[in-house]
Short mmCIF file of C-alpha atoms in Angstrom, two decimals:
data_model
loop_
_atom_site.label_atom_id
_atom_site.label_comp_id
_atom_site.label_asym_id
_atom_site.label_seq_id
_atom_site.Cartn_x
_atom_site.Cartn_y
_atom_site.Cartn_z
CA GLU A 1 -7.03 -5.92 10.91
CA THR A 2 -5.38 -2.63 11.78
CA GLY A 3 -8.13 -1.04 13.86
CA VAL A 4 -8.38 1.74 11.28
CA THR A 5 -11.01 1.22 8.59
CA GLN A 6 -11.25 3.28 5.42
CA THR A 7 -14.07 3.33 2.89
CA PRO A 8 -14.33 3.07 0.01
CA ARG A 9 -11.21 1.10 -0.94
CA HIS A 10 -11.37 2.37 -4.51
CA LEU A 11 -13.02 5.47 -5.97
CA VAL A 12 -13.21 6.73 -9.52
CA MET A 13 -14.69 10.16 -10.01
CA GLY A 14 -14.92 12.91 -12.56
CA MET A 15 -13.47 16.34 -11.93
CA THR A 16 -16.90 17.86 -11.31
CA ASN A 17 -18.10 15.23 -8.84
CA LYS A 18 -18.36 15.56 -5.07
CA LYS A 19 -17.46 12.56 -2.95
CA SER A 20 -16.29 11.81 0.57
CA LEU A 21 -13.71 9.45 2.02
CA LYS A 22 -14.43 7.94 5.40
CA CYS A 23 -12.09 6.76 8.13
CA GLU A 24 -13.04 5.08 11.40
CA GLN A 25 -10.67 3.97 14.13
CA HIS A 26 -11.50 1.43 16.82
CA LEU A 27 -8.39 1.97 18.91
CA GLY A 28 -9.60 4.67 21.29
CA HIS A 29 -7.07 7.11 19.85
CA ASN A 30 -7.40 10.88 20.13
CA ALA A 31 -5.46 11.98 17.04
CA MET A 32 -6.23 11.29 13.39
CA TYR A 33 -4.40 12.13 10.19
CA TRP A 34 -4.91 12.28 6.44
CA TYR A 35 -1.96 11.49 4.16
CA LYS A 36 -1.60 11.47 0.39
CA GLN A 37 0.64 8.84 -1.21
CA SER A 38 1.52 9.37 -4.85
CA ALA A 39 3.77 7.19 -6.97
CA LYS A 40 7.45 7.93 -6.45
CA LYS A 41 6.74 10.54 -3.77
CA PRO A 42 7.04 10.35 0.00
CA LEU A 43 3.92 10.25 2.11
CA GLU A 44 2.53 13.78 2.35
CA LEU A 45 0.77 14.84 5.53
CA MET A 46 -2.42 16.71 4.71
CA PHE A 47 -4.35 17.27 7.94
CA VAL A 48 -4.00 16.48 11.64
CA TYR A 49 -6.87 16.38 14.11
CA SER A 50 -6.50 16.11 17.86
CA LEU A 51 -9.64 15.62 19.95
CA GLU A 52 -11.74 16.66 16.95
CA GLU A 53 -9.86 19.93 16.54
CA ARG A 54 -7.77 20.55 13.44
CA VAL A 55 -4.21 21.26 14.52
CA GLU A 56 -2.42 21.04 11.20
CA ASN A 57 -3.27 21.98 7.64
CA ASN A 58 -0.32 21.43 5.36
CA SER A 59 -1.19 23.99 2.69
CA VAL A 60 -3.74 21.66 1.17
CA PRO A 61 -5.94 23.07 -1.63
CA SER A 62 -9.47 23.98 -0.58
CA ARG A 63 -10.93 21.33 -2.88
CA PHE A 64 -10.03 18.96 -0.02
CA SER A 65 -12.17 19.59 3.05
CA PRO A 66 -11.67 17.50 6.20
CA GLU A 67 -14.26 16.89 8.88
CA CYS A 68 -13.84 15.24 12.27
CA PRO A 69 -17.21 14.87 14.03
CA ASN A 70 -15.74 12.84 16.90
CA SER A 71 -12.45 11.26 17.84
CA SER A 72 -13.31 7.98 16.11
CA HIS A 73 -14.33 9.33 12.71
CA LEU A 74 -12.60 11.38 10.08
CA PHE A 75 -13.87 12.40 6.67
CA LEU A 76 -12.25 13.94 3.63
CA HIS A 77 -14.73 15.72 1.39
CA LEU A 78 -13.67 16.07 -2.22
CA HIS A 79 -14.96 18.47 -4.88
CA THR A 80 -13.74 19.61 -8.28
CA LEU A 81 -10.56 17.57 -8.06
CA GLN A 82 -7.78 17.61 -10.63
CA PRO A 83 -6.12 14.65 -12.37
CA GLU A 84 -2.98 15.18 -10.25
CA ASP A 85 -5.07 14.42 -7.16
CA SER A 86 -5.18 10.76 -8.19
CA ALA A 87 -3.35 8.91 -5.42
CA LEU A 88 -3.72 6.62 -2.43
CA TYR A 89 -5.25 8.51 0.51
CA LEU A 90 -4.28 7.06 3.84
CA CYS A 91 -5.87 7.71 7.19
CA ALA A 92 -3.91 7.14 10.38
CA SER A 93 -4.47 7.50 14.10
CA SER A 94 -2.33 7.70 17.21
CA ARG A 95 -3.08 7.59 20.89
CA THR A 96 -2.42 11.30 21.27
CA GLN A 97 -1.06 14.06 19.12
CA GLY A 98 2.02 14.20 21.28
CA GLU A 99 5.44 13.16 20.17
CA ASN A 100 6.77 9.63 20.20
CA GLN A 101 3.45 8.10 19.25
CA PRO A 102 3.40 5.44 16.53
CA GLN A 103 0.78 5.93 13.88
CA HIS A 104 -1.65 3.21 12.84
CA PHE A 105 -2.68 3.34 9.20
CA GLY A 106 -5.78 2.17 7.40
CA ASP A 107 -5.66 0.33 4.08
CA GLY A 108 -6.29 3.55 2.18
CA THR A 109 -8.63 4.69 -0.57
CA ARG A 110 -7.23 4.45 -4.10
CA LEU A 111 -8.63 7.55 -5.84
CA SER A 112 -8.64 8.00 -9.60
CA ILE A 113 -9.74 11.28 -11.19
CA LEU A 114 -10.95 11.04 -14.76
CA GLY B 1 11.27 22.85 4.98
CA GLN B 2 12.48 19.64 6.48
CA GLN B 3 13.51 16.95 4.02
CA VAL B 4 14.15 13.30 4.72
CA MET B 5 15.95 11.34 2.03
CA GLN B 6 16.49 7.62 1.85
CA ILE B 7 18.98 5.63 -0.16
CA PRO B 8 18.87 3.49 -2.11
CA GLN B 9 15.50 4.07 -3.77
CA TYR B 10 15.35 0.43 -4.89
CA GLN B 11 17.25 -2.70 -3.91
CA HIS B 12 17.09 -6.20 -5.38
CA VAL B 13 18.74 -8.94 -3.35
CA GLN B 14 18.96 -12.69 -3.44
CA GLU B 15 17.32 -14.43 -0.52
CA GLY B 16 19.88 -14.79 2.24
CA GLU B 17 21.77 -11.61 1.39
CA ASP B 18 21.87 -8.65 3.74
CA PHE B 19 20.12 -5.34 3.09
CA THR B 20 20.61 -1.83 4.44
CA THR B 21 18.65 1.37 3.89
CA TYR B 22 19.89 4.77 5.01
CA CYS B 23 17.83 7.72 6.11
CA ASN B 24 19.18 11.28 6.15
CA SER B 25 17.45 14.39 7.44
CA SER B 26 18.25 17.99 6.59
CA THR B 27 17.50 18.93 10.21
CA THR B 28 18.10 17.42 13.63
CA LEU B 29 15.35 15.01 14.63
CA SER B 30 13.83 14.51 18.05
CA ASN B 31 13.03 10.90 17.20
CA ILE B 32 12.81 8.61 14.22
CA GLN B 33 10.28 5.94 13.39
CA TRP B 34 10.48 3.16 10.82
CA TYR B 35 7.54 1.76 8.88
CA LYS B 36 7.15 -1.10 6.40
CA GLN B 37 4.63 -1.08 3.59
CA ARG B 38 4.00 -4.35 1.77
CA PRO B 39 2.97 -4.15 -1.91
CA GLY B 40 -0.69 -3.13 -2.02
CA GLY B 41 -0.71 -2.58 1.72
CA HIS B 42 -0.43 0.25 4.19
CA PRO B 43 2.51 1.44 6.30
CA VAL B 44 2.98 -0.57 9.48
CA PHE B 45 4.94 0.81 12.41
CA LEU B 46 8.13 -1.15 13.15
CA ILE B 47 10.08 0.75 15.78
CA GLN B 48 11.00 4.14 17.24
CA LEU B 49 14.42 5.47 18.20
CA VAL B 50 14.80 8.46 20.47
CA LYS B 51 18.31 8.64 21.91
CA SER B 52 21.45 9.71 20.12
CA GLY B 53 23.42 6.65 18.98
CA GLU B 54 20.60 4.29 19.94
CA VAL B 55 20.59 0.78 18.47
CA LYS B 56 17.59 -1.54 18.61
CA LYS B 57 17.11 -5.04 17.26
CA GLN B 58 14.04 -6.97 16.19
CA LYS B 59 15.10 -10.48 15.21
CA ARG B 60 16.97 -10.02 11.90
CA LEU B 61 16.36 -6.24 11.80
CA THR B 62 18.81 -3.76 13.35
CA PHE B 63 17.91 -0.09 13.65
CA GLN B 64 20.38 2.67 14.43
CA PHE B 65 20.01 6.37 15.20
CA GLY B 66 23.01 8.56 14.43
CA GLU B 67 24.98 10.42 17.07
CA ALA B 68 23.93 13.77 15.60
CA LYS B 69 20.30 12.59 15.33
CA LYS B 70 20.21 13.50 11.65
CA ASN B 71 20.48 10.03 10.18
CA SER B 72 19.35 6.50 10.77
CA SER B 73 19.73 3.07 9.22
CA LEU B 74 17.85 -0.20 9.00
CA HIS B 75 19.83 -3.36 8.38
CA ILE B 76 18.25 -6.72 7.60
CA THR B 77 20.42 -9.81 7.99
CA ALA B 78 19.80 -12.79 5.72
CA THR B 79 16.76 -11.44 3.89
CA GLN B 80 13.69 -13.59 3.32
CA THR B 81 10.88 -13.22 0.80
CA THR B 82 8.66 -11.98 3.61
CA ASP B 83 10.90 -8.90 3.87
CA VAL B 84 9.65 -7.62 0.52
CA GLY B 85 8.15 -4.14 0.71
CA THR B 86 8.99 -0.48 1.01
CA TYR B 87 10.71 0.73 4.15
CA PHE B 88 10.09 4.29 5.27
CA CYS B 89 11.77 6.30 7.96
CA ALA B 90 9.82 9.17 9.50
CA GLY B 91 11.14 11.87 11.72
CA ARG B 92 9.99 14.81 13.71
CA ASN B 93 11.93 18.05 13.66
CA TRP B 94 12.69 19.04 17.25
CA LEU B 95 12.47 22.70 16.30
CA THR B 96 8.78 22.45 15.45
CA GLY B 97 7.87 21.95 19.05
CA GLY B 98 5.23 19.58 20.36
CA GLY B 99 3.05 17.46 18.21
CA ASN B 100 3.22 14.32 16.19
CA LYS B 101 3.85 15.79 12.76
CA LEU B 102 6.03 13.27 11.01
CA THR B 103 8.00 13.90 7.85
CA PHE B 104 8.29 10.67 5.93
CA GLY B 105 11.35 9.69 3.97
CA THR B 106 11.29 8.84 0.29
CA GLY B 107 11.34 5.10 1.04
CA THR B 108 13.46 2.17 -0.09
CA GLN B 109 11.72 -0.55 -2.06
CA LEU B 110 13.17 -3.99 -1.34
CA LYS B 111 12.69 -6.98 -3.63
CA VAL B 112 13.96 -10.39 -2.62
CA GLU B 113 14.50 -13.10 -5.22
CA LEU B 114 14.81 -16.81 -4.57
#
């Protein structure tokens, strides 16, 4: 139990579908992150939220749309994805967005695009 | 942009042998964190190093931060099957200012055979 819960654990979708990934943290943290983990590639930071405000967008295509309604919840809305978007999407949180904070990861959502 | 490389990419050892992974950054880092990801799991924070030349130990694991703060190493003494997984370093570029934006290394996958 990491304190960071992601749903669903697995998702298969067509390129024309719209779906959302959900992340919830029970650690009282103020910062949340979305990462993409592809085979044979380092973890790629996608978005950073601090106190529900987006503070980082790492040149992510607009077909990925994050939403942070409160400091405990983070969503990643997906639409018209491409096959190369198939990957493990990891959510993480940290106490603050300041430096020297360890990040706590969820189990991830394994996404497959048909 | 900042790049963080790790070598080796893969390592197979016999149980009881030692293991070392090296992390090298293209830029000076303000701190470095190490994470372990078990097969099918998510990254788990191990430790953070902040000072130049810092050495920290966790049981059989020894972590070192280089004097120039551009490289780091993780050494495991007498590996066990429970050490299996991928080890990632993650650093923050001191030039980017405040924030917890980590650049993850490429990872070293460790397999331990009986």
